[in-house]
Coordinates of N, CA and C in Angstrom, one line a residue:
M1 N 91.8 17.8 85.4 CA 90.6 18.7 85.4 C 89.6 18.2 86.5
S2 N 89.2 19.0 87.4 CA 88.3 18.6 88.4 C 86.9 19.0 88.0
A3 N 85.9 18.2 88.6 CA 84.5 18.4 88.3 C 84.0 19.7 88.9
A4 N 83.0 20.3 88.4 CA 82.4 21.5 89.0 C 81.8 21.1 90.3
P5 N 81.8 22.0 91.3 CA 81.2 21.7 92.6 C 79.7 21.5 92.5
V6 N 79.2 20.7 93.3 CA 77.7 20.5 93.4 C 77.1 21.8 94.0
K7 N 76.0 22.3 93.4 CA 75.4 23.5 93.9 C 74.3 23.2 94.8
V8 N 74.2 23.9 96.0 CA 73.2 23.8 97.0 C 72.5 25.1 97.1
L9 N 71.2 25.2 96.9 CA 70.5 26.4 97.1 C 69.9 26.5 98.5
V10 N 70.4 27.5 99.3 CA 69.9 27.7 100.6 C 68.9 28.9 100.6
I11 N 67.7 28.6 101.0 CA 66.6 29.6 101.0 C 66.2 29.9 102.4
D12 N 66.7 31.0 102.9 CA 66.4 31.3 104.3 C 66.5 32.8 104.5
D13 N 65.6 33.5 105.2 CA 65.6 34.9 105.3 C 66.6 35.4 106.5
E14 N 67.1 34.5 107.2 CA 68.0 34.8 108.4 C 69.4 34.7 108.0
P15 N 70.2 35.8 107.9 CA 71.6 35.8 107.5 C 72.4 34.8 108.3
P16 N 72.2 34.7 109.7 CA 73.1 33.8 110.4 C 72.9 32.4 110.1
I17 N 71.7 32.0 109.7 CA 71.4 30.6 109.3 C 72.1 30.3 108.0
R18 N 71.9 31.3 107.0 CA 72.6 31.1 105.7 C 74.1 31.0 105.9
K19 N 74.6 31.8 106.7 CA 76.1 31.8 107.0 C 76.5 30.5 107.5
L20 N 75.8 30.0 108.5 CA 76.2 28.7 109.1 C 76.1 27.6 108.1
L21 N 75.1 27.5 107.3 CA 75.0 26.5 106.2 C 76.1 26.7 105.2
R22 N 76.3 27.9 104.8 CA 77.4 28.2 103.8 C 78.7 27.7 104.3
M23 N 79.1 28.1 105.6 CA 80.3 27.7 106.1 C 80.5 26.2 106.2
G24 N 79.5 25.5 106.7 CA 79.5 24.0 106.8 C 79.6 23.3 105.5
L25 N 78.8 23.7 104.6 CA 78.7 23.0 103.3 C 79.9 23.4 102.3
S26 N 80.3 24.6 102.4 CA 81.4 25.0 101.5 C 82.7 24.3 101.9
T27 N 82.9 24.1 103.2 CA 84.1 23.3 103.6 C 84.1 21.9 103.1
Q28 N 83.0 21.4 102.7 CA 82.8 20.1 102.1 C 82.9 20.1 100.6
G29 N 83.1 21.3 100.0 CA 83.3 21.4 98.6 C 82.0 21.8 97.8
Y30 N 80.9 22.1 98.5 CA 79.7 22.5 97.8 C 79.8 23.9 97.4
E31 N 79.1 24.3 96.3 CA 78.9 25.7 95.9 C 77.6 26.1 96.5
I32 N 77.6 27.2 97.2 CA 76.3 27.6 97.9 C 75.7 28.8 97.2
L33 N 74.4 28.6 96.8 CA 73.6 29.7 96.3 C 72.7 30.2 97.4
E34 N 72.7 31.5 97.7 CA 71.9 31.9 98.8 C 70.8 32.8 98.4
A35 N 69.6 32.5 98.9 CA 68.4 33.3 98.6 C 67.7 33.7 99.9
P36 N 67.7 35.0 100.2 CA 67.0 35.5 101.4 C 65.5 35.6 101.2
S37 N 65.0 35.3 100.0 CA 63.5 35.5 99.8 C 63.1 34.4 98.7
G38 N 61.8 34.3 98.6 CA 61.3 33.4 97.6 C 61.5 33.9 96.2
K39 N 61.4 35.2 96.0 CA 61.7 35.7 94.7 C 63.1 35.5 94.2
V40 N 64.0 35.7 95.1 CA 65.4 35.4 94.7 C 65.6 33.9 94.5
A41 N 65.0 33.1 95.3 CA 65.1 31.6 95.1 C 64.6 31.2 93.7
L42 N 63.5 31.7 93.3 CA 63.0 31.4 92.0 C 64.0 31.8 90.9
E43 N 64.6 32.9 91.0 CA 65.6 33.3 90.1 C 66.8 32.4 90.0
L44 N 67.3 32.0 91.2 CA 68.5 31.1 91.3 C 68.2 29.7 90.9
L45 N 67.0 29.3 90.7 CA 66.7 27.9 90.2 C 67.3 27.7 88.9
T46 N 67.4 28.8 88.1 CA 68.0 28.6 86.7 C 69.4 28.2 86.8
Q47 N 70.1 28.3 87.9 CA 71.5 27.8 88.0 C 71.6 26.4 88.3
G48 N 70.5 25.6 88.4 CA 70.5 24.2 88.5 C 71.1 23.6 89.7
P49 N 70.5 24.0 90.9 CA 71.0 23.4 92.1 C 70.7 21.9 92.2
A50 N 71.6 21.1 92.8 CA 71.4 19.7 93.0 C 70.7 19.4 94.2
L51 N 70.6 20.4 95.1 CA 69.8 20.2 96.4 C 69.3 21.6 96.8
I52 N 68.1 21.6 97.4 CA 67.6 22.8 98.0 C 67.3 22.6 99.5
I53 N 67.7 23.6 100.3 CA 67.4 23.6 101.7 C 66.5 24.8 101.8
L54 N 65.2 24.6 102.3 CA 64.2 25.6 102.3 C 63.6 25.8 103.7
D55 N 63.7 27.1 104.1 CA 63.0 27.6 105.3 C 61.6 27.9 104.9
L56 N 60.6 27.4 105.7 CA 59.2 27.7 105.4 C 58.8 29.1 105.8
G57 N 59.5 29.8 106.6 CA 59.1 31.1 107.1 C 59.8 32.2 106.3
L58 N 59.4 32.5 105.1 CA 60.0 33.5 104.3 C 59.2 34.8 104.3
P59 N 59.8 36.0 104.0 CA 59.0 37.2 104.1 C 58.1 37.5 103.0
D60 N 58.4 37.0 101.8 CA 57.6 37.4 100.6 C 56.6 36.3 100.1
I61 N 57.0 35.1 100.1 CA 56.2 34.0 99.6 C 56.2 32.9 100.7
K62 N 55.0 32.4 101.0 CA 54.9 31.4 102.0 C 55.7 30.2 101.6
G63 N 56.3 29.5 102.5 CA 57.2 28.4 102.2 C 56.5 27.3 101.5
H64 N 55.3 27.0 101.9 CA 54.6 25.9 101.2 C 54.2 26.3 99.8
E65 N 53.9 27.5 99.5 CA 53.6 28.0 98.2 C 54.9 28.0 97.3
L66 N 56.0 28.4 97.9 CA 57.3 28.3 97.2 C 57.7 26.9 96.9
L67 N 57.4 26.0 97.8 CA 57.7 24.6 97.5 C 56.9 24.1 96.3
R68 N 55.6 24.5 96.3 CA 54.7 24.1 95.2 C 55.3 24.7 93.9
M69 N 55.7 25.9 93.9 CA 56.3 26.6 92.7 C 57.6 25.9 92.2
I70 N 58.4 25.5 93.2 CA 59.7 24.9 92.8 C 59.4 23.5 92.2
R71 N 58.5 22.8 92.8 CA 58.1 21.4 92.3 C 57.5 21.6 90.9
G72 N 56.8 22.7 90.6 CA 56.3 22.9 89.3 C 57.3 23.1 88.2
R73 N 58.5 23.7 88.6 CA 59.6 24.0 87.7 C 60.6 22.9 87.6
N74 N 60.9 22.2 88.8 CA 61.9 21.3 88.8 C 61.5 20.1 89.8
D75 N 61.0 19.1 89.2 CA 60.5 18.0 90.0 C 61.5 17.1 90.6
G76 N 62.7 17.1 90.0 CA 63.7 16.1 90.4 C 64.7 16.5 91.6
V77 N 64.8 17.8 91.8 CA 65.8 18.2 92.8 C 65.3 17.9 94.2
P78 N 66.2 17.3 95.0 CA 65.7 17.0 96.4 C 65.6 18.3 97.2
I79 N 64.5 18.4 98.0 CA 64.3 19.5 98.9 C 64.2 19.1 100.3
V80 N 65.1 19.7 101.1 CA 65.1 19.5 102.6 C 64.5 20.7 103.2
V81 N 63.4 20.6 104.0 CA 62.8 21.7 104.7 C 63.5 21.9 106.0
L82 N 63.8 23.2 106.2 CA 64.5 23.7 107.4 C 63.5 24.5 108.2
S83 N 63.1 24.1 109.4 CA 62.1 24.9 110.1 C 62.3 24.7 111.6
S84 N 62.2 25.8 112.3 CA 62.3 25.7 113.8 C 60.9 25.5 114.4
R85 N 59.9 25.5 113.6 CA 58.5 25.4 114.1 C 58.3 24.0 114.5
D86 N 57.4 23.9 115.5 CA 56.9 22.6 116.0 C 55.5 22.2 115.5
D87 N 55.3 22.6 114.2 CA 54.0 22.4 113.6 C 54.0 21.2 112.8
E88 N 53.5 20.1 113.4 CA 53.4 18.8 112.7 C 52.6 18.8 111.4
A89 N 51.5 19.5 111.4 CA 50.7 19.6 110.2 C 51.4 20.3 109.1
G90 N 52.2 21.4 109.4 CA 52.9 22.1 108.4 C 54.0 21.2 107.8
K91 N 54.6 20.4 108.6 CA 55.7 19.5 108.1 C 55.1 18.4 107.2
V92 N 53.9 17.9 107.6 CA 53.3 16.9 106.8 C 52.8 17.5 105.4
Q93 N 52.3 18.7 105.5 CA 51.9 19.4 104.3 C 53.1 19.6 103.3
A94 N 54.3 20.0 103.9 CA 55.5 20.1 103.1 C 55.9 18.8 102.4
L95 N 55.8 17.7 103.1 CA 56.1 16.4 102.5 C 55.1 16.1 101.5
D96 N 53.8 16.4 101.7 CA 52.8 16.1 100.7 C 53.0 16.9 99.4
L97 N 53.6 18.1 99.6 CA 53.8 19.0 98.4 C 55.1 18.6 97.7
G98 N 55.9 17.7 98.2 CA 57.0 17.2 97.5 C 58.4 17.4 98.1
A99 N 58.4 17.9 99.4 CA 59.7 17.9 100.1 C 60.2 16.5 100.3
D100 N 61.5 16.3 100.4 CA 62.0 15.0 100.5 C 62.4 14.7 102.0
D101 N 62.5 15.8 102.8 CA 62.8 15.6 104.2 C 62.6 16.9 105.0

């Protein structure tokens, strides 16, 4: 009997980015949960992801606010921020709010 695959929650509003991450991670045996918005991400948290990959530029909830909400619900799950922005202050803020990388 094999163990259940580790769940990774990918939160990004861009389908090509989600597809790229899904393809790369699923070939390594991870189960990918995809959220195109903050609202969907909050719903998928109930499935117990072991890792969250979070884009800060979401259409419905600001990434930093979503990060704060996730940390309020699940303090232990590692969160990796995915951002194409060159905003140093935004990256520092994400780390201050509890992002792991």
